[in-house]
């Protein structure tokens, strides 16, 4: 008898059939991968299991018993917990307070029993081998450590099934390795994990079985050893993905567009020297915290403390001012599209035009036809999937939001585009489209500096890759020596093998 | 036809219009009637009672029966009362959409009033330079009133930007400071005796007692506010900053400058309302406009401006101001004890925000559903 069984799960949202008769089983003590493009329904399925949504029809069976978790609390009582990307904790409270928030140990008179609180939190942290002081304020922990606390909360309250939604999307390489070790250990202890992710390598390294969803349909559930990444990708998108060599690599480089000399910012990075030519895509690799984002943000004028010389199109750039960066023709597609890239309450048209407003304005009035034409043009070019350019961006999928975050800077026609994590949390189809777009931009003679944590992305896209470690540049790789291993060694500071 | 109708219902402010319509119908239905004397206008503009003879042949005033709510005088009164609040509410809407709050408007209203009044007084019948040129006096007085209001707004905005303190705190302080200044410069005395022409202009009536100038001012402010918010690049920046300040900054928007601008606009709107009041009431004291900030914020919130920023419209807040005034006037007309009026208005504000939250929640649920 399967441990957990989904039978004909159907979930309809207004206008969308998110899940259409999905049936499959999960074995006890396994790590079960759930994969699919954005909108395939994998998050909805995870949320139904965790009690966030309830299914319109179909039935869940746990250990042969029909279950219908009506709330996250009800799911918890059944032993099902979810580890989110979003804030699950109160960032201003301590680890111990967060872990026991639902049931604070109390003394007579309602006073919190601090020693008991600490002891209980320490016991919960110990179940996942987490070396975290229970008095630490959650907000001061890194994403990876916070996630560990979430897992401790789940395991410590007796969860039997843990749903993880994109757990590694903002973890460093070392944190990811720690997480994998922990997942294997939990599995050995008999816990069952549902692992939702876009990252194929991880799934193949970690999981026992894989379920592929496409457009709300169940496509396949197979043991990992009997499938291949290529096969899964085909199942996900329903067609073959062609591996392409970007066209810009065969073209000649133009003049130097961006040159930075001795760029430094106290506490963030020092001694950064780099050039990017017209028609070139330069990658900036490094583990999380190496200072990559800080460098591109400083180039864009967001860091008032930065020193050094930057020349754009051979003219000196005044540092620490977004205005002069914009005037020089720089654009920045930031790391976190929801926080930094988009105004989610505005619609696609308004977001696309946001950075280009000065170009679309006559006597202070926004030229509406020009604005609409601009938004339509980029929606078409980037193959934006939206009912209308007047749709609110909050309702779009991650891939489509990322396209708008890019369109915003294309609309300004920047000479130099700084792109921080171009495809984070974006599905495979949209990823390929974004790569193609970046390639086209390079072919048009733009200079691109791309920061990414996904090494295959940099390897497949760039002409040169610069590697940062602890705030300095530690190496530069030409295409001939592109390899994941070479990059990882530089990033982590290991001696060459 | 059906599509038209549907478009009307999808129109953002249609809910507010429905509420106003419903309130109007209810007030008309329950107001009852009153018998009032009939006036007629003589050739020189003065109003005289009309008399008639009763059954005994005595000369008695002619009385006409009319609805307590739905009559020209009451509607004219409602229009005037709404104008003052609505003008300020448009300014408040701009601040709120940008993600801020402005508690100073009542105090700016008072300070701008008394400064304008001091200037107008000098050119008035009791002033030092009477009747030199009333027109010059009126222009200087109006300039002083609006100028002081704009300066106050700029000062508020400047402090918020420079000190990086939450606008609630800065404007809470500003509220006390501006009113304090108004008290100090007038020593708490009422200032009146303005050039007569000014009062005559603002109180100029059309039809059955409708003050034209406040109403026209409100409409102009509404149109300018609407153009600013929905058509100007500056307005778009206001929405962007209220929606996501960090993303706005990353888009190259000069956030500080826009913030300075929105408090300037709010101050200026308070100044325009102050100017109207100078003309209408013919005097000012430092105690004027006490508590207006709450009425104005209530109007903006009832009119759909979201206190979390990024959402709202000029038309919405003007309709919100109308709803608040209709309820206040309804309390009088329906003969409800005046002491209950604050309780009722407070409840209405809370109910409006709860309904709005519910609406946002439903919309969000539709959105997240569509994304999965």
JSON list of C-alpha atoms in Angstrom, two decimals, chain A residues 55-258:
[
{"chain": "A", "resi": 55, "resn": "UNK", "atom": "CA", "xyz": [-9.19, 20.19, -3.78]},
{"chain": "A", "resi": 56, "resn": "UNK", "atom": "CA", "xyz": [-12.45, 20.61, -5.71]},
{"chain": "A", "resi": 57, "resn": "UNK", "atom": "CA", "xyz": [-12.62, 16.88, -6.30]},
{"chain": "A", "resi": 58, "resn": "UNK", "atom": "CA", "xyz": [-10.44, 13.81, -5.86]},
{"chain": "A", "resi": 59, "resn": "UNK", "atom": "CA", "xyz": [-9.10, 12.26, -2.69]},
{"chain": "A", "resi": 60, "resn": "UNK", "atom": "CA", "xyz": [-5.90, 12.14, -0.69]},
{"chain": "A", "resi": 61, "resn": "UNK", "atom": "CA", "xyz": [-4.96, 8.95, 1.14]},
{"chain": "A", "resi": 62, "resn": "UNK", "atom": "CA", "xyz": [-2.36, 8.80, 3.91]},
{"chain": "A", "resi": 63, "resn": "UNK", "atom": "CA", "xyz": [-1.51, 5.28, 5.01]},
{"chain": "A", "resi": 64, "resn": "UNK", "atom": "CA", "xyz": [-4.68, 4.10, 3.30]},
{"chain": "A", "resi": 65, "resn": "UNK", "atom": "CA", "xyz": [-6.88, 6.52, 5.25]},
{"chain": "A", "resi": 66, "resn": "UNK", "atom": "CA", "xyz": [-8.69, 9.27, 3.30]},
{"chain": "A", "resi": 67, "resn": "UNK", "atom": "CA", "xyz": [-7.57, 12.69, 4.53]},
{"chain": "A", "resi": 68, "resn": "UNK", "atom": "CA", "xyz": [-8.74, 16.20, 3.72]},
{"chain": "A", "resi": 69, "resn": "UNK", "atom": "CA", "xyz": [-6.52, 18.77, 5.48]},
{"chain": "A", "resi": 70, "resn": "UNK", "atom": "CA", "xyz": [-8.70, 21.87, 5.66]},
{"chain": "A", "resi": 71, "resn": "UNK", "atom": "CA", "xyz": [-6.01, 24.22, 7.00]},
{"chain": "A", "resi": 72, "resn": "UNK", "atom": "CA", "xyz": [-2.22, 24.25, 7.48]},
{"chain": "A", "resi": 73, "resn": "UNK", "atom": "CA", "xyz": [-2.90, 23.51, 11.15]},
{"chain": "A", "resi": 74, "resn": "UNK", "atom": "CA", "xyz": [-5.02, 20.46, 10.28]},
{"chain": "A", "resi": 75, "resn": "UNK", "atom": "CA", "xyz": [-2.25, 19.27, 7.95]},
{"chain": "A", "resi": 76, "resn": "UNK", "atom": "CA", "xyz": [0.27, 19.71, 10.77]},
{"chain": "A", "resi": 77, "resn": "UNK", "atom": "CA", "xyz": [-1.82, 17.48, 12.98]},
{"chain": "A", "resi": 78, "resn": "UNK", "atom": "CA", "xyz": [-1.72, 14.82, 10.26]},
{"chain": "A", "resi": 79, "resn": "UNK", "atom": "CA", "xyz": [2.06, 15.14, 10.22]},
{"chain": "A", "resi": 80, "resn": "UNK", "atom": "CA", "xyz": [2.35, 17.17, 7.02]},
{"chain": "A", "resi": 81, "resn": "UNK", "atom": "CA", "xyz": [4.48, 20.34, 7.05]},
{"chain": "A", "resi": 82, "resn": "UNK", "atom": "CA", "xyz": [5.60, 22.78, 4.38]},
{"chain": "A", "resi": 83, "resn": "UNK", "atom": "CA", "xyz": [8.89, 24.67, 4.10]},
{"chain": "A", "resi": 84, "resn": "UNK", "atom": "CA", "xyz": [8.32, 27.92, 2.24]},
{"chain": "A", "resi": 85, "resn": "UNK", "atom": "CA", "xyz": [10.45, 30.43, 0.46]},
{"chain": "A", "resi": 86, "resn": "UNK", "atom": "CA", "xyz": [8.36, 33.27, 1.84]},
{"chain": "A", "resi": 87, "resn": "UNK", "atom": "CA", "xyz": [8.73, 34.48, 5.38]},
{"chain": "A", "resi": 88, "resn": "UNK", "atom": "CA", "xyz": [7.27, 31.83, 7.63]},
{"chain": "A", "resi": 89, "resn": "UNK", "atom": "CA", "xyz": [8.52, 33.45, 10.82]},
{"chain": "A", "resi": 90, "resn": "UNK", "atom": "CA", "xyz": [8.35, 36.73, 12.68]},
{"chain": "A", "resi": 91, "resn": "UNK", "atom": "CA", "xyz": [11.75, 38.20, 11.79]},
{"chain": "A", "resi": 92, "resn": "UNK", "atom": "CA", "xyz": [11.83, 40.35, 14.93]},
{"chain": "A", "resi": 93, "resn": "UNK", "atom": "CA", "xyz": [11.51, 37.44, 17.37]},
{"chain": "A", "resi": 94, "resn": "UNK", "atom": "CA", "xyz": [14.12, 34.92, 18.44]},
{"chain": "A", "resi": 95, "resn": "UNK", "atom": "CA", "xyz": [14.53, 31.41, 17.05]},
{"chain": "A", "resi": 96, "resn": "UNK", "atom": "CA", "xyz": [13.15, 29.92, 20.26]},
{"chain": "A", "resi": 97, "resn": "UNK", "atom": "CA", "xyz": [10.13, 32.22, 20.34]},
{"chain": "A", "resi": 98, "resn": "UNK", "atom": "CA", "xyz": [9.35, 31.43, 16.71]},
{"chain": "A", "resi": 99, "resn": "UNK", "atom": "CA", "xyz": [9.70, 27.69, 17.19]},
{"chain": "A", "resi": 100, "resn": "UNK", "atom": "CA", "xyz": [7.29, 27.70, 20.12]},
{"chain": "A", "resi": 101, "resn": "UNK", "atom": "CA", "xyz": [5.06, 30.55, 18.98]},
{"chain": "A", "resi": 102, "resn": "UNK", "atom": "CA", "xyz": [1.92, 28.44, 18.86]},
{"chain": "A", "resi": 103, "resn": "UNK", "atom": "CA", "xyz": [2.44, 27.06, 22.33]},
{"chain": "A", "resi": 104, "resn": "UNK", "atom": "CA", "xyz": [4.76, 29.19, 24.46]},
{"chain": "A", "resi": 105, "resn": "UNK", "atom": "CA", "xyz": [5.67, 27.49, 27.75]},
{"chain": "A", "resi": 106, "resn": "UNK", "atom": "CA", "xyz": [4.09, 29.57, 30.50]},
{"chain": "A", "resi": 107, "resn": "UNK", "atom": "CA", "xyz": [4.36, 30.01, 34.21]},
{"chain": "A", "resi": 108, "resn": "UNK", "atom": "CA", "xyz": [1.52, 31.01, 36.48]},
{"chain": "A", "resi": 109, "resn": "UNK", "atom": "CA", "xyz": [0.25, 34.50, 35.65]},
{"chain": "A", "resi": 110, "resn": "UNK", "atom": "CA", "xyz": [0.98, 34.20, 31.93]},
{"chain": "A", "resi": 111, "resn": "UNK", "atom": "CA", "xyz": [4.73, 34.86, 32.16]},
{"chain": "A", "resi": 112, "resn": "UNK", "atom": "CA", "xyz": [6.84, 33.11, 29.54]},
{"chain": "A", "resi": 113, "resn": "UNK", "atom": "CA", "xyz": [8.98, 30.34, 31.02]},
{"chain": "A", "resi": 114, "resn": "UNK", "atom": "CA", "xyz": [12.26, 31.33, 29.38]},
{"chain": "A", "resi": 115, "resn": "UNK", "atom": "CA", "xyz": [14.42, 28.36, 30.41]},
{"chain": "A", "resi": 116, "resn": "UNK", "atom": "CA", "xyz": [11.74, 25.90, 29.27]},
{"chain": "A", "resi": 117, "resn": "UNK", "atom": "CA", "xyz": [11.35, 27.83, 26.01]},
{"chain": "A", "resi": 118, "resn": "UNK", "atom": "CA", "xyz": [15.08, 27.66, 25.34]},
{"chain": "A", "resi": 119, "resn": "UNK", "atom": "CA", "xyz": [15.29, 23.97, 26.23]},
{"chain": "A", "resi": 120, "resn": "UNK", "atom": "CA", "xyz": [12.41, 23.04, 23.97]},
{"chain": "A", "resi": 121, "resn": "UNK", "atom": "CA", "xyz": [13.83, 25.05, 21.06]},
{"chain": "A", "resi": 122, "resn": "UNK", "atom": "CA", "xyz": [17.25, 23.49, 21.58]},
{"chain": "A", "resi": 123, "resn": "UNK", "atom": "CA", "xyz": [15.68, 20.01, 21.45]},
{"chain": "A", "resi": 124, "resn": "UNK", "atom": "CA", "xyz": [13.88, 20.85, 18.22]},
{"chain": "A", "resi": 125, "resn": "UNK", "atom": "CA", "xyz": [17.04, 22.26, 16.62]},
{"chain": "A", "resi": 126, "resn": "UNK", "atom": "CA", "xyz": [18.93, 19.15, 17.69]},
{"chain": "A", "resi": 127, "resn": "UNK", "atom": "CA", "xyz": [16.58, 16.93, 15.66]},
{"chain": "A", "resi": 128, "resn": "UNK", "atom": "CA", "xyz": [18.06, 18.42, 12.49]},
{"chain": "A", "resi": 129, "resn": "UNK", "atom": "CA", "xyz": [21.56, 18.84, 13.91]},
{"chain": "A", "resi": 130, "resn": "UNK", "atom": "CA", "xyz": [21.32, 22.61, 13.62]},
{"chain": "A", "resi": 131, "resn": "UNK", "atom": "CA", "xyz": [23.97, 24.52, 15.49]},
{"chain": "A", "resi": 132, "resn": "UNK", "atom": "CA", "xyz": [21.93, 27.68, 16.06]},
{"chain": "A", "resi": 133, "resn": "UNK", "atom": "CA", "xyz": [21.65, 29.66, 19.30]},
{"chain": "A", "resi": 134, "resn": "UNK", "atom": "CA", "xyz": [17.92, 29.68, 20.20]},
{"chain": "A", "resi": 135, "resn": "UNK", "atom": "CA", "xyz": [18.22, 33.32, 21.29]},
{"chain": "A", "resi": 136, "resn": "UNK", "atom": "CA", "xyz": [19.27, 34.53, 17.83]},
{"chain": "A", "resi": 137, "resn": "UNK", "atom": "CA", "xyz": [16.80, 36.91, 16.22]},
{"chain": "A", "resi": 138, "resn": "UNK", "atom": "CA", "xyz": [15.40, 35.23, 13.10]},
{"chain": "A", "resi": 139, "resn": "UNK", "atom": "CA", "xyz": [15.88, 38.31, 10.94]},
{"chain": "A", "resi": 140, "resn": "UNK", "atom": "CA", "xyz": [19.66, 38.11, 11.42]},
{"chain": "A", "resi": 141, "resn": "UNK", "atom": "CA", "xyz": [19.93, 34.56, 10.06]},
{"chain": "A", "resi": 142, "resn": "UNK", "atom": "CA", "xyz": [20.83, 33.81, 6.46]},
{"chain": "A", "resi": 143, "resn": "UNK", "atom": "CA", "xyz": [18.15, 32.29, 4.25]},
{"chain": "A", "resi": 144, "resn": "UNK", "atom": "CA", "xyz": [19.76, 28.89, 4.56]},
{"chain": "A", "resi": 145, "resn": "UNK", "atom": "CA", "xyz": [19.85, 28.96, 8.37]},
{"chain": "A", "resi": 146, "resn": "UNK", "atom": "CA", "xyz": [16.29, 30.24, 8.50]},
{"chain": "A", "resi": 147, "resn": "UNK", "atom": "CA", "xyz": [15.23, 27.34, 6.33]},
{"chain": "A", "resi": 148, "resn": "UNK", "atom": "CA", "xyz": [16.97, 25.01, 8.73]},
{"chain": "A", "resi": 149, "resn": "UNK", "atom": "CA", "xyz": [14.89, 26.47, 11.55]},
{"chain": "A", "resi": 150, "resn": "UNK", "atom": "CA", "xyz": [11.76, 25.85, 9.45]},
{"chain": "A", "resi": 151, "resn": "UNK", "atom": "CA", "xyz": [12.76, 22.22, 8.97]},
{"chain": "A", "resi": 152, "resn": "UNK", "atom": "CA", "xyz": [13.50, 21.93, 12.69]},
{"chain": "A", "resi": 153, "resn": "UNK", "atom": "CA", "xyz": [10.02, 23.28, 13.38]},
{"chain": "A", "resi": 154, "resn": "UNK", "atom": "CA", "xyz": [8.54, 20.63, 11.09]},
{"chain": "A", "resi": 155, "resn": "UNK", "atom": "CA", "xyz": [10.60, 17.69, 12.36]},
{"chain": "A", "resi": 156, "resn": "UNK", "atom": "CA", "xyz": [10.43, 18.79, 15.97]},
{"chain": "A", "resi": 157, "resn": "UNK", "atom": "CA", "xyz": [6.63, 18.79, 15.93]},
{"chain": "A", "resi": 158, "resn": "UNK", "atom": "CA", "xyz": [6.53, 15.28, 14.55]},
{"chain": "A", "resi": 159, "resn": "UNK", "atom": "CA", "xyz": [6.03, 15.83, 10.84]},
{"chain": "A", "resi": 160, "resn": "UNK", "atom": "CA", "xyz": [6.06, 12.68, 8.71]},
{"chain": "A", "resi": 161, "resn": "UNK", "atom": "CA", "xyz": [5.84, 14.42, 5.36]},
{"chain": "A", "resi": 162, "resn": "UNK", "atom": "CA", "xyz": [7.68, 17.66, 4.53]},
{"chain": "A", "resi": 163, "resn": "UNK", "atom": "CA", "xyz": [6.82, 19.61, 1.39]},
{"chain": "A", "resi": 164, "resn": "UNK", "atom": "CA", "xyz": [9.72, 21.77, 0.19]},
{"chain": "A", "resi": 165, "resn": "UNK", "atom": "CA", "xyz": [8.97, 24.44, -2.40]},
{"chain": "A", "resi": 166, "resn": "UNK", "atom": "CA", "xyz": [12.11, 25.56, -4.26]},
{"chain": "A", "resi": 167, "resn": "UNK", "atom": "CA", "xyz": [14.26, 25.21, -1.13]},
{"chain": "A", "resi": 168, "resn": "UNK", "atom": "CA", "xyz": [17.58, 26.00, -2.79]},
{"chain": "A", "resi": 169, "resn": "UNK", "atom": "CA", "xyz": [16.60, 28.99, -4.92]},
{"chain": "A", "resi": 170, "resn": "UNK", "atom": "CA", "xyz": [18.43, 31.44, -2.66]},
{"chain": "A", "resi": 171, "resn": "UNK", "atom": "CA", "xyz": [20.95, 29.22, -0.97]},
{"chain": "A", "resi": 172, "resn": "UNK", "atom": "CA", "xyz": [24.72, 29.32, -1.43]},
{"chain": "A", "resi": 173, "resn": "UNK", "atom": "CA", "xyz": [26.51, 26.21, -2.70]},
{"chain": "A", "resi": 174, "resn": "UNK", "atom": "CA", "xyz": [27.67, 25.28, 0.80]},
{"chain": "A", "resi": 175, "resn": "UNK", "atom": "CA", "xyz": [24.20, 25.75, 2.27]},
{"chain": "A", "resi": 176, "resn": "UNK", "atom": "CA", "xyz": [22.75, 23.64, -0.50]},
{"chain": "A", "resi": 177, "resn": "UNK", "atom": "CA", "xyz": [25.20, 20.84, 0.28]},
{"chain": "A", "resi": 178, "resn": "UNK", "atom": "CA", "xyz": [24.22, 21.01, 3.96]},
{"chain": "A", "resi": 179, "resn": "UNK", "atom": "CA", "xyz": [20.54, 20.89, 3.08]},
{"chain": "A", "resi": 180, "resn": "UNK", "atom": "CA", "xyz": [21.07, 17.81, 0.90]},
{"chain": "A", "resi": 181, "resn": "UNK", "atom": "CA", "xyz": [22.93, 16.06, 3.68]},
{"chain": "A", "resi": 182, "resn": "UNK", "atom": "CA", "xyz": [20.06, 16.82, 6.04]},
{"chain": "A", "resi": 183, "resn": "UNK", "atom": "CA", "xyz": [17.43, 15.61, 3.56]},
{"chain": "A", "resi": 184, "resn": "UNK", "atom": "CA", "xyz": [19.26, 12.29, 3.15]},
{"chain": "A", "resi": 185, "resn": "UNK", "atom": "CA", "xyz": [19.41, 11.92, 6.91]},
{"chain": "A", "resi": 186, "resn": "UNK", "atom": "CA", "xyz": [15.71, 12.68, 7.34]},
{"chain": "A", "resi": 187, "resn": "UNK", "atom": "CA", "xyz": [14.94, 10.12, 4.66]},
{"chain": "A", "resi": 188, "resn": "UNK", "atom": "CA", "xyz": [17.00, 7.54, 6.52]},
{"chain": "A", "resi": 189, "resn": "UNK", "atom": "CA", "xyz": [14.91, 8.29, 9.60]},
{"chain": "A", "resi": 190, "resn": "UNK", "atom": "CA", "xyz": [11.78, 7.39, 7.62]},
{"chain": "A", "resi": 191, "resn": "UNK", "atom": "CA", "xyz": [10.50, 10.88, 6.81]},
{"chain": "A", "resi": 192, "resn": "UNK", "atom": "CA", "xyz": [8.97, 11.44, 3.40]},
{"chain": "A", "resi": 193, "resn": "UNK", "atom": "CA", "xyz": [9.89, 14.53, 1.39]},
{"chain": "A", "resi": 194, "resn": "UNK", "atom": "CA", "xyz": [8.04, 16.14, -1.48]},
{"chain": "A", "resi": 195, "resn": "UNK", "atom": "CA", "xyz": [10.61, 18.24, -3.28]},
{"chain": "A", "resi": 196, "resn": "UNK", "atom": "CA", "xyz": [9.34, 20.92, -5.65]},
{"chain": "A", "resi": 197, "resn": "UNK", "atom": "CA", "xyz": [12.08, 22.42, -7.81]},
{"chain": "A", "resi": 198, "resn": "UNK", "atom": "CA", "xyz": [13.14, 23.66, -11.21]},
{"chain": "A", "resi": 199, "resn": "UNK", "atom": "CA", "xyz": [16.71, 22.55, -10.80]},
{"chain": "A", "resi": 200, "resn": "UNK", "atom": "CA", "xyz": [17.16, 19.32, -12.67]},
{"chain": "A", "resi": 201, "resn": "UNK", "atom": "CA", "xyz": [20.67, 18.50, -11.35]},
{"chain": "A", "resi": 202, "resn": "UNK", "atom": "CA", "xyz": [19.43, 18.67, -7.78]},
{"chain": "A", "resi": 203, "resn": "UNK", "atom": "CA", "xyz": [16.50, 16.39, -8.39]},
{"chain": "A", "resi": 204, "resn": "UNK", "atom": "CA", "xyz": [18.71, 13.80, -10.01]},
{"chain": "A", "resi": 205, "resn": "UNK", "atom": "CA", "xyz": [21.27, 14.01, -7.22]},
{"chain": "A", "resi": 206, "resn": "UNK", "atom": "CA", "xyz": [18.76, 13.86, -4.40]},
{"chain": "A", "resi": 207, "resn": "UNK", "atom": "CA", "xyz": [15.44, 12.25, -5.23]},
{"chain": "A", "resi": 208, "resn": "UNK", "atom": "CA", "xyz": [14.24, 8.67, -5.59]},
{"chain": "A", "resi": 209, "resn": "UNK", "atom": "CA", "xyz": [11.18, 9.23, -7.73]},
{"chain": "A", "resi": 210, "resn": "UNK", "atom": "CA", "xyz": [10.01, 12.03, -9.96]},
{"chain": "A", "resi": 211, "resn": "UNK", "atom": "CA", "xyz": [6.54, 13.20, -10.94]},
{"chain": "A", "resi": 212, "resn": "UNK", "atom": "CA", "xyz": [6.20, 15.52, -13.92]},
{"chain": "A", "resi": 213, "resn": "UNK", "atom": "CA", "xyz": [3.20, 17.80, -14.26]},
{"chain": "A", "resi": 214, "resn": "UNK", "atom": "CA", "xyz": [2.28, 19.82, -17.34]},
{"chain": "A", "resi": 215, "resn": "UNK", "atom": "CA", "xyz": [-0.63, 22.28, -17.57]},
{"chain": "A", "resi": 216, "resn": "UNK", "atom": "CA", "xyz": [-2.34, 20.69, -14.57]},
{"chain": "A", "resi": 217, "resn": "UNK", "atom": "CA", "xyz": [-2.03, 17.15, -15.95]},
{"chain": "A", "resi": 218, "resn": "UNK", "atom": "CA", "xyz": [-0.01, 14.30, -14.54]},
{"chain": "A", "resi": 219, "resn": "UNK", "atom": "CA", "xyz": [2.50, 13.30, -17.22]},
{"chain": "A", "resi": 220, "resn": "UNK", "atom": "CA", "xyz": [4.70, 10.70, -15.56]},
{"chain": "A", "resi": 221, "resn": "UNK", "atom": "CA", "xyz": [5.88, 9.27, -12.26]},
{"chain": "A", "resi": 222, "resn": "UNK", "atom": "CA", "xyz": [9.12, 7.33, -12.60]},
{"chain": "A", "resi": 223, "resn": "UNK", "atom": "CA", "xyz": [12.02, 6.16, -10.46]},
{"chain": "A", "resi": 224, "resn": "UNK", "atom": "CA", "xyz": [14.96, 8.51, -10.97]},
{"chain": "A", "resi": 225, "resn": "UNK", "atom": "CA", "xyz": [17.37, 5.74, -12.13]},
{"chain": "A", "resi": 226, "resn": "UNK", "atom": "CA", "xyz": [15.10, 4.86, -15.05]},
{"chain": "A", "resi": 227, "resn": "UNK", "atom": "CA", "xyz": [14.79, 8.35, -16.49]},
{"chain": "A", "resi": 228, "resn": "UNK", "atom": "CA", "xyz": [17.15, 11.08, -17.72]},
{"chain": "A", "resi": 229, "resn": "UNK", "atom": "CA", "xyz": [17.18, 14.89, -17.45]},
{"chain": "A", "resi": 230, "resn": "UNK", "atom": "CA", "xyz": [16.55, 15.19, -21.18]},
{"chain": "A", "resi": 231, "resn": "UNK", "atom": "CA", "xyz": [13.55, 12.90, -20.93]},
{"chain": "A", "resi": 232, "resn": "UNK", "atom": "CA", "xyz": [12.12, 14.89, -18.01]},
{"chain": "A", "resi": 233, "resn": "UNK", "atom": "CA", "xyz": [12.58, 18.17, -19.85]},
{"chain": "A", "resi": 234, "resn": "UNK", "atom": "CA", "xyz": [10.74, 16.73, -22.83]},
{"chain": "A", "resi": 235, "resn": "UNK", "atom": "CA", "xyz": [7.94, 15.57, -20.57]},
{"chain": "A", "resi": 236, "resn": "UNK", "atom": "CA", "xyz": [7.75, 18.99, -18.94]},
{"chain": "A", "resi": 237, "resn": "UNK", "atom": "CA", "xyz": [7.55, 21.08, -22.08]},
{"chain": "A", "resi": 238, "resn": "UNK", "atom": "CA", "xyz": [6.08, 18.49, -24.41]},
{"chain": "A", "resi": 239, "resn": "UNK", "atom": "CA", "xyz": [8.78, 19.08, -27.07]},
{"chain": "A", "resi": 240, "resn": "UNK", "atom": "CA", "xyz": [12.53, 18.68, -27.48]},
{"chain": "A", "resi": 241, "resn": "UNK", "atom": "CA", "xyz": [14.73, 21.53, -26.24]},
{"chain": "A", "resi": 242, "resn": "UNK", "atom": "CA", "xyz": [17.54, 22.24, -28.64]},
{"chain": "A", "resi": 243, "resn": "UNK", "atom": "CA", "xyz": [20.86, 23.09, -27.10]},
{"chain": "A", "resi": 244, "resn": "UNK", "atom": "CA", "xyz": [22.06, 26.10, -29.02]},
{"chain": "A", "resi": 245, "resn": "UNK", "atom": "CA", "xyz": [25.32, 27.92, -29.21]},
{"chain": "A", "resi": 246, "resn": "UNK", "atom": "CA", "xyz": [24.50, 31.59, -28.79]},
{"chain": "A", "resi": 247, "resn": "UNK", "atom": "CA", "xyz": [24.92, 33.54, -32.03]},
{"chain": "A", "resi": 248, "resn": "UNK", "atom": "CA", "xyz": [26.84, 36.41, -30.44]},
{"chain": "A", "resi": 249, "resn": "UNK", "atom": "CA", "xyz": [29.90, 34.20, -29.86]},
{"chain": "A", "resi": 250, "resn": "UNK", "atom": "CA", "xyz": [30.68, 34.11, -33.58]},
{"chain": "A", "resi": 251, "resn": "UNK", "atom": "CA", "xyz": [30.57, 37.88, -34.03]},
{"chain": "A", "resi": 252, "resn": "UNK", "atom": "CA", "xyz": [33.38, 40.37, -33.60]},
{"chain": "A", "resi": 253, "resn": "UNK", "atom": "CA", "xyz": [33.51, 42.45, -30.48]},
{"chain": "A", "resi": 254, "resn": "UNK", "atom": "CA", "xyz": [32.93, 46.20, -30.65]},
{"chain": "A", "resi": 255, "resn": "UNK", "atom": "CA", "xyz": [34.61, 48.93, -28.61]},
{"chain": "A", "resi": 256, "resn": "UNK", "atom": "CA", "xyz": [34.77, 48.86, -24.83]},
{"chain": "A", "resi": 257, "resn": "UNK", "atom": "CA", "xyz": [31.41, 49.95, -23.43]},
{"chain": "A", "resi": 258, "resn": "UNK", "atom": "CA", "xyz": [32.01, 49.51, -19.70]}
]
